[in-house]
Short mmCIF file of C-alpha atoms and ligand atoms in Angstrom, two decimals:
data_model
loop_
_atom_site.label_atom_id
_atom_site.label_comp_id
_atom_site.label_asym_id
_atom_site.label_seq_id
_atom_site.Cartn_x
_atom_site.Cartn_y
_atom_site.Cartn_z
CA UNK U 220 135.77 30.41 185.63
CA UNK U 221 134.45 29.06 188.94
CA UNK U 222 130.74 28.42 188.79
CA UNK U 223 128.35 30.16 191.19
CA UNK U 224 125.21 28.38 192.34
CA UNK U 225 123.03 30.80 194.29
CA UNK U 226 119.70 30.03 195.92
CA UNK U 227 116.92 32.61 196.06
CA UNK U 228 114.49 31.75 198.80
CA UNK U 229 112.17 34.62 197.82
CA UNK U 230 109.46 35.16 200.49
CA UNK U 231 109.91 31.70 201.98
CA UNK U 232 111.57 30.86 205.25
CA UNK U 233 110.84 31.24 208.97
CA UNK U 234 113.28 30.72 211.82
CA UNK U 235 112.12 27.11 211.84
CA UNK U 236 113.86 26.70 208.48
CA UNK U 237 117.30 27.41 209.96
CA UNK U 238 117.68 23.62 210.01
CA UNK U 239 117.27 23.57 206.22
CA UNK U 240 119.95 26.24 205.87
CA UNK U 241 122.20 24.18 208.13
CA UNK U 242 121.65 21.09 205.99
CA UNK U 243 122.48 23.00 202.80
CA UNK U 244 125.56 24.59 204.33
CA UNK U 245 126.90 21.26 205.52
CA UNK U 246 126.26 19.57 202.20
CA UNK U 247 127.83 22.21 199.93
CA UNK U 248 131.07 21.95 201.91
CA UNK U 249 131.74 18.77 199.91
CA UNK U 250 132.06 20.88 196.72
CA UNK U 251 134.80 23.46 197.38
CA UNK U 252 135.34 24.01 193.64
CA UNK U 253 131.89 25.64 193.37
CA UNK U 254 130.97 29.05 194.79
CA UNK U 255 127.65 28.78 196.59
CA UNK U 256 125.32 31.31 198.17
CA UNK U 257 121.88 31.40 199.71
CA UNK U 258 119.83 34.60 199.40
CA UNK U 259 117.38 34.27 202.26
CA UNK U 260 114.64 36.55 203.62
CA UNK U 261 116.23 39.58 205.27
CA UNK U 262 115.23 38.52 208.77
CA UNK U 263 117.15 35.26 208.41
CA UNK U 264 120.40 36.87 207.25
CA UNK U 265 121.84 37.61 210.64
CA UNK U 266 121.14 34.26 212.27
CA UNK U 267 122.20 32.36 209.15
CA UNK U 268 125.38 34.36 208.53
CA UNK U 269 126.31 34.11 212.19
CA UNK U 270 125.85 30.35 212.39
CA UNK U 271 127.04 29.23 208.96
CA UNK U 272 130.05 31.42 208.26
CA UNK U 273 131.46 29.05 205.62
CA UNK U 274 128.61 29.68 203.16
CA UNK U 275 127.81 33.07 201.64
CA UNK U 276 124.45 34.35 202.85
CA UNK U 277 122.83 37.11 200.82
CA UNK U 278 119.85 39.42 200.56
CA UNK U 279 117.31 39.61 197.74
CA UNK U 280 117.16 43.39 197.27
CA UNK U 281 118.54 46.60 198.73
CA UNK U 282 117.67 50.27 198.54
CA UNK U 283 119.84 52.54 196.37
CA UNK U 284 120.22 55.10 199.15
CA UNK U 285 122.60 54.73 202.08
CA UNK U 286 119.95 55.71 204.64
CA UNK U 287 117.01 58.03 205.06
CA UNK U 288 113.24 58.35 204.99
CA UNK U 289 112.39 55.13 203.13
CA UNK U 290 109.89 53.34 205.35
CA UNK U 291 110.15 49.58 205.15
CA UNK U 292 113.26 49.50 202.98
CA UNK U 293 116.61 47.91 203.74
CA UNK U 294 119.95 49.45 202.77
CA UNK U 295 122.94 47.56 201.43
CA UNK U 296 124.88 48.61 204.51
CA UNK U 297 122.21 47.00 206.70
CA UNK U 298 122.53 43.75 204.73
CA UNK U 299 126.31 43.84 205.14
CA UNK U 300 125.92 44.71 208.82
CA UNK U 301 123.73 41.63 209.25
CA UNK U 302 126.44 39.46 207.70
CA UNK U 303 125.36 39.30 204.06
CA UNK U 304 128.10 38.99 201.47
CA UNK U 305 125.93 39.57 198.43
CA UNK U 306 122.51 40.63 197.27
CA UNK U 307 120.27 40.02 194.30
CA UNK U 308 119.07 43.21 192.58
CA UNK U 309 116.53 43.71 189.81
CA UNK U 310 114.76 40.37 190.09
CA UNK U 311 111.88 40.25 187.59
CA UNK U 312 109.39 39.80 190.44
CA UNK U 313 110.51 43.17 191.84
CA UNK U 314 110.70 44.81 188.41
CA UNK U 315 107.07 43.73 187.86
CA UNK U 316 105.51 44.10 191.33
CA UNK U 317 107.52 47.04 192.66
CA UNK U 318 107.96 48.77 189.30
CA UNK U 319 111.74 48.85 189.50
CA UNK U 320 113.39 50.48 186.48
CA UNK U 321 116.79 49.74 185.00
CA UNK U 322 118.06 52.95 186.62
CA UNK U 323 116.77 51.78 190.00
CA UNK U 324 118.53 48.45 189.55
CA UNK U 325 121.77 50.18 188.57
CA UNK U 326 121.55 52.36 191.69
CA UNK U 327 120.95 49.31 193.84
CA UNK U 328 123.95 47.50 192.34
CA UNK U 329 126.15 50.51 193.07
CA UNK U 330 124.80 50.71 196.61
CA UNK U 331 125.66 47.04 197.08
CA UNK U 332 129.22 47.61 195.85
CA UNK U 333 129.64 50.63 198.10
CA UNK U 334 128.65 48.48 201.08
CA UNK U 335 131.18 45.81 200.14
CA UNK U 336 128.61 43.34 198.82
CA UNK U 337 128.62 41.35 195.61
CA UNK U 338 125.57 41.85 193.40
CA UNK U 339 123.61 39.50 191.18
CA UNK U 340 121.88 41.70 188.60
CA UNK U 341 118.84 40.00 187.02
CA UNK U 342 117.54 40.46 183.48
CA UNK U 343 115.02 38.49 181.44
CA UNK U 344 112.22 38.75 178.93
CA UNK U 345 108.53 37.94 179.36
CA UNK U 346 106.83 35.28 177.26
CA UNK U 347 105.07 37.93 175.17
CA UNK U 348 108.39 39.61 174.44
CA UNK U 349 109.93 36.29 173.36
CA UNK U 350 106.93 35.45 171.20
CA UNK U 351 107.29 38.86 169.54
CA UNK U 352 110.93 38.14 168.71
CA UNK U 353 112.08 40.81 171.17
CA UNK U 354 113.84 38.64 173.75
CA UNK U 355 117.41 39.61 172.91
CA UNK U 356 116.62 43.32 172.45
CA UNK U 357 114.77 43.42 175.79
CA UNK U 358 117.50 41.60 177.69
CA UNK U 359 120.36 43.63 176.19
CA UNK U 360 118.42 46.82 176.90
CA UNK U 361 117.95 45.81 180.54
CA UNK U 362 121.61 44.88 180.74
CA UNK U 363 122.79 48.22 179.35
CA UNK U 364 120.57 50.16 181.74
CA UNK U 365 121.04 48.03 184.84
CA UNK U 366 124.80 47.58 184.92
CA UNK U 367 126.92 50.39 186.32
CA UNK U 368 130.11 51.45 184.55
CA UNK U 369 132.02 50.12 187.57
CA UNK U 370 130.95 46.51 186.94
CA UNK U 371 133.74 43.95 187.31
CA UNK U 372 133.71 40.21 187.75
CA UNK U 373 135.08 40.54 191.27
CA UNK U 374 131.79 41.82 192.63
CA UNK U 375 129.08 41.56 189.98
CA UNK U 376 127.30 38.70 188.24
CA UNK U 377 124.47 38.82 185.72
CA UNK U 378 121.54 36.41 186.01
CA UNK U 379 119.54 35.71 182.86
CA UNK U 380 116.10 34.63 184.03
CA UNK U 381 113.39 34.34 181.37
CA UNK U 382 110.26 35.42 183.25
CA UNK U 383 108.21 32.64 181.65
CA UNK U 384 110.64 30.00 182.97
CA UNK U 385 110.46 31.10 186.61
CA UNK U 386 108.50 28.65 188.73
CA UNK U 387 106.86 27.06 185.69
CA UNK U 388 108.98 23.97 185.11
CA UNK U 389 109.65 25.23 181.57
CA UNK U 390 113.15 26.09 180.37
CA UNK U 391 114.41 27.51 177.08
CA UNK U 392 116.03 25.20 174.54
CA UNK U 393 119.77 24.68 174.70
CA UNK U 394 120.06 26.76 171.53
CA UNK U 395 118.09 29.65 173.02
CA UNK U 396 120.13 29.64 176.24
CA UNK U 397 123.38 29.51 174.25
CA UNK U 398 122.24 32.37 172.01
CA UNK U 399 121.16 34.61 174.89
CA UNK U 400 124.20 33.95 177.06
CA UNK U 401 126.41 34.49 174.01
CA UNK U 402 124.69 37.79 173.28
CA UNK U 403 125.08 38.89 176.91
CA UNK U 404 128.77 37.93 176.84
CA UNK U 405 129.32 39.91 173.64
CA UNK U 406 127.60 42.95 175.15
CA UNK U 407 129.72 42.68 178.32
CA UNK U 408 132.95 42.49 176.32
CA UNK U 409 131.88 45.36 174.06
CA UNK U 410 131.28 47.55 177.10
CA UNK U 411 133.91 46.40 179.60
CA UNK U 412 136.63 44.95 177.39
CA UNK U 413 138.49 41.91 178.74
CA UNK U 414 136.77 42.39 182.11
CA UNK U 415 133.54 41.43 180.36
CA UNK U 416 134.87 37.88 180.18
CA UNK U 417 135.30 37.81 183.97
CA UNK U 418 131.68 38.65 184.77
CA UNK U 419 129.70 35.50 185.51
CA UNK U 420 126.44 34.98 183.63
CA UNK U 421 124.06 32.78 185.63
CA UNK U 422 120.98 31.07 184.25
CA UNK U 423 117.80 31.11 186.34
CA UNK U 424 114.30 29.72 185.83
CA UNK U 425 113.19 26.19 186.76
CA UNK U 426 116.76 24.94 187.12
CA UNK U 427 116.77 21.66 189.03
CA UNK U 428 118.76 18.51 189.61
CA UNK U 429 117.48 16.97 186.38
CA UNK U 430 118.36 19.79 183.98
CA UNK U 431 121.33 21.45 185.73
CA UNK U 432 124.05 19.37 184.07
CA UNK U 433 122.86 20.17 180.55
CA UNK U 434 122.25 23.86 181.33
CA UNK U 435 125.64 24.26 183.01
CA UNK U 436 127.39 22.62 180.05
CA UNK U 437 126.26 25.42 177.71
CA UNK U 438 128.92 27.98 176.79
CA UNK U 439 128.78 31.15 178.90
CA UNK U 440 126.53 29.59 181.53
CA UNK U 441 128.68 30.29 184.57
CA UNK U 442 126.26 29.15 187.24
CA UNK U 443 122.65 29.24 188.29
CA UNK U 444 120.16 31.25 190.31
CA UNK U 445 117.79 28.76 191.85
CA UNK U 446 114.37 29.43 193.34
CA UNK U 447 112.18 26.49 194.33
CA UNK U 448 114.97 23.91 194.19
CA UNK U 449 117.09 25.87 196.67
CA UNK U 450 114.76 25.41 199.63
CA UNK U 451 115.89 21.89 200.55
CA UNK U 452 119.36 20.36 200.55
CA UNK U 453 118.22 17.26 198.66
CA UNK U 454 117.03 19.45 195.76
CA UNK U 455 119.84 22.02 195.85
CA UNK U 456 122.78 19.63 196.18
CA UNK U 457 122.37 17.84 192.86
CA UNK U 458 122.64 21.27 191.18
CA UNK U 459 125.84 22.07 193.09
CA UNK U 460 127.17 18.60 192.20
CA UNK U 461 126.38 19.23 188.52
CA UNK U 462 128.30 22.51 188.70
CA UNK U 463 131.27 20.72 190.25
CA UNK U 464 131.26 18.20 187.39
CA UNK U 465 130.75 20.78 184.61
P1 13P E 538 112.63 28.93 190.12
O1 13P E 538 113.94 28.19 190.19
O2 13P E 538 111.69 28.57 191.22
O3 13P E 538 112.02 28.83 188.75
O4 13P E 538 112.97 30.49 190.37
C1 13P E 538 114.00 31.07 189.64
C2 13P E 538 114.23 32.41 190.21
O5 13P E 538 113.42 33.32 190.06
C3 13P E 538 115.47 32.63 190.96
O6 13P E 538 115.69 33.97 191.20
#
């Protein structure tokens, strides 16, 4: 399966950073065997997608409704209209800060599909849940509730992002990543049959140029969702290079 390396800029990026997007876009062109995407702040989607058509530009969230009285929200159709080809849904920062439920995330994924976008659906346990031995149960519960029945590998990827690994410089052991990605794969196959093998499972949480090769070598790690290390080409490119070599 082709690996997907997607950057999540979160709430970082002004128009001045278009030069950084340009540098990333130019550099990833050297790795055509890897699918790459940059999920930028919504206001940068249109200028980025217009200028750098060879790299997928995405959003970081969308509303589950097509349109309506939802002040401040952005629909999947608006993302697509701006030139996005994908969007993240259900990131743990939104689950925690905006109180998004699994049902909300499922609705957002379906809205993305309806607008012609790919979706990266995020799941992941907190440190307290892992310490309590609940990591797998929590993640598989989120997965069951957040994925729509229509999920296929052509438009949907899962991102496993342990909350305690995001922005902390800590990552799970190889064994723990292998166990969780294996459990997610088994759940996908149990629910979607052979199609479950076509759905990419990304790892996210403190992935960087130093650890990418070993993370991407683990079975069922089909790519990465990268936060901090996606903001600059010199940090992002070693991850894309590791994916090309994996
Ligand atoms: P970091 O790579 O900064 O840990 O962030 C991961 C993440 O949350 C990507 O969605």
